[in-house]
Amino acid sequence: MQIARARADEVHTLSRLMQLYLHDFSEFAPFESPHGELGHDGIFAYPHLDAYWSEPNREPLLVHIAGRLAGFVLVNDWSALGRPVDFAIAEFFVARKYRRRGIGTEIARQVIAERPGRWEIAVLADNWPALAFWRRAIPAVHSGPVEIIEGDGERWRGTIFRLTRS
């Protein structure tokens, strides 16, 4: 498995993967919510993607398995709690072919292990598969204490995991 920062010439690759991710994610958006809606052009919007190549506190990572593209991770420093944080998993996507094989946990382990500091992983309340994944993955990724906090419903609606990687 190789996890590497996406180069500027790979923005379109990550943008196409983002469409798969947002399609999967749209299943969990409340029906009356504007989230998970296709634009008039048939594309799911993700307005912050370009910032991952222009802002230093954002890191776009592409995942390859045996040389084949398998997913991505977007890391930034936005705290769902508004508390100091060094890193946060903004988005985490593993292509369906590679799911339920321990690959996601290994991706999380490598990403977190290579970046010591305070981490947040925020999971939206309606995304129960992601919540189940992180509840299983975090103990395999991190042996230290983990705070599990429910968001305030305004800044964040869902579960937030906080941990410090030495």
PDB file of C-alpha atoms in Angstrom, residues 81 83 120-123 135 146-152 156 158-162:
ATOM      1  CA  LEU A  81     -15.321  21.149  18.562  1.00  0.00           C
ATOM      2  CA  ARG A  83     -10.691  23.228  20.174  1.00  0.00           C
ATOM      3  CA  GLU A 120      -9.928  14.839  15.554  1.00  0.00           C
ATOM      4  CA  ILE A 121     -12.055  12.480  13.525  1.00  0.00           C
ATOM      5  CA  ALA A 122     -15.591  13.817  13.247  1.00  0.00           C
ATOM      6  CA  VAL A 123     -18.350  11.543  11.929  1.00  0.00           C
ATOM      7  CA  ARG A 135     -15.196   2.721  16.467  1.00  0.00           C
ATOM      8  CA  VAL A 146      -9.411   8.542  23.103  1.00  0.00           C
ATOM      9  CA  GLU A 147     -12.073  11.115  23.943  1.00  0.00           C
ATOM     10  CA  ILE A 148     -15.446  10.421  22.362  1.00  0.00           C
ATOM     11  CA  ILE A 149     -17.590  13.540  22.321  1.00  0.00           C
ATOM     12  CA  GLU A 150     -20.960  14.310  20.793  1.00  0.00           C
ATOM     13  CA  GLY A 151     -21.063  17.496  18.747  1.00  0.00           C
ATOM     14  CA  ASP A 152     -23.160  20.441  19.853  1.00  0.00           C
ATOM     15  CA  TRP A 156     -21.078  19.583  14.387  1.00  0.00           C
ATOM     16  CA  GLY A 158     -22.368  13.668  15.263  1.00  0.00           C
ATOM     17  CA  THR A 159     -19.574  11.890  17.086  1.00  0.00           C
ATOM     18  CA  ILE A 160     -16.062  13.292  17.407  1.00  0.00           C
ATOM     19  CA  PHE A 161     -13.039  11.196  18.339  1.00  0.00           C
ATOM     20  CA  ARG A 162     -10.049  13.054  19.818  1.00  0.00           C
TER      21      ARG A 162
END
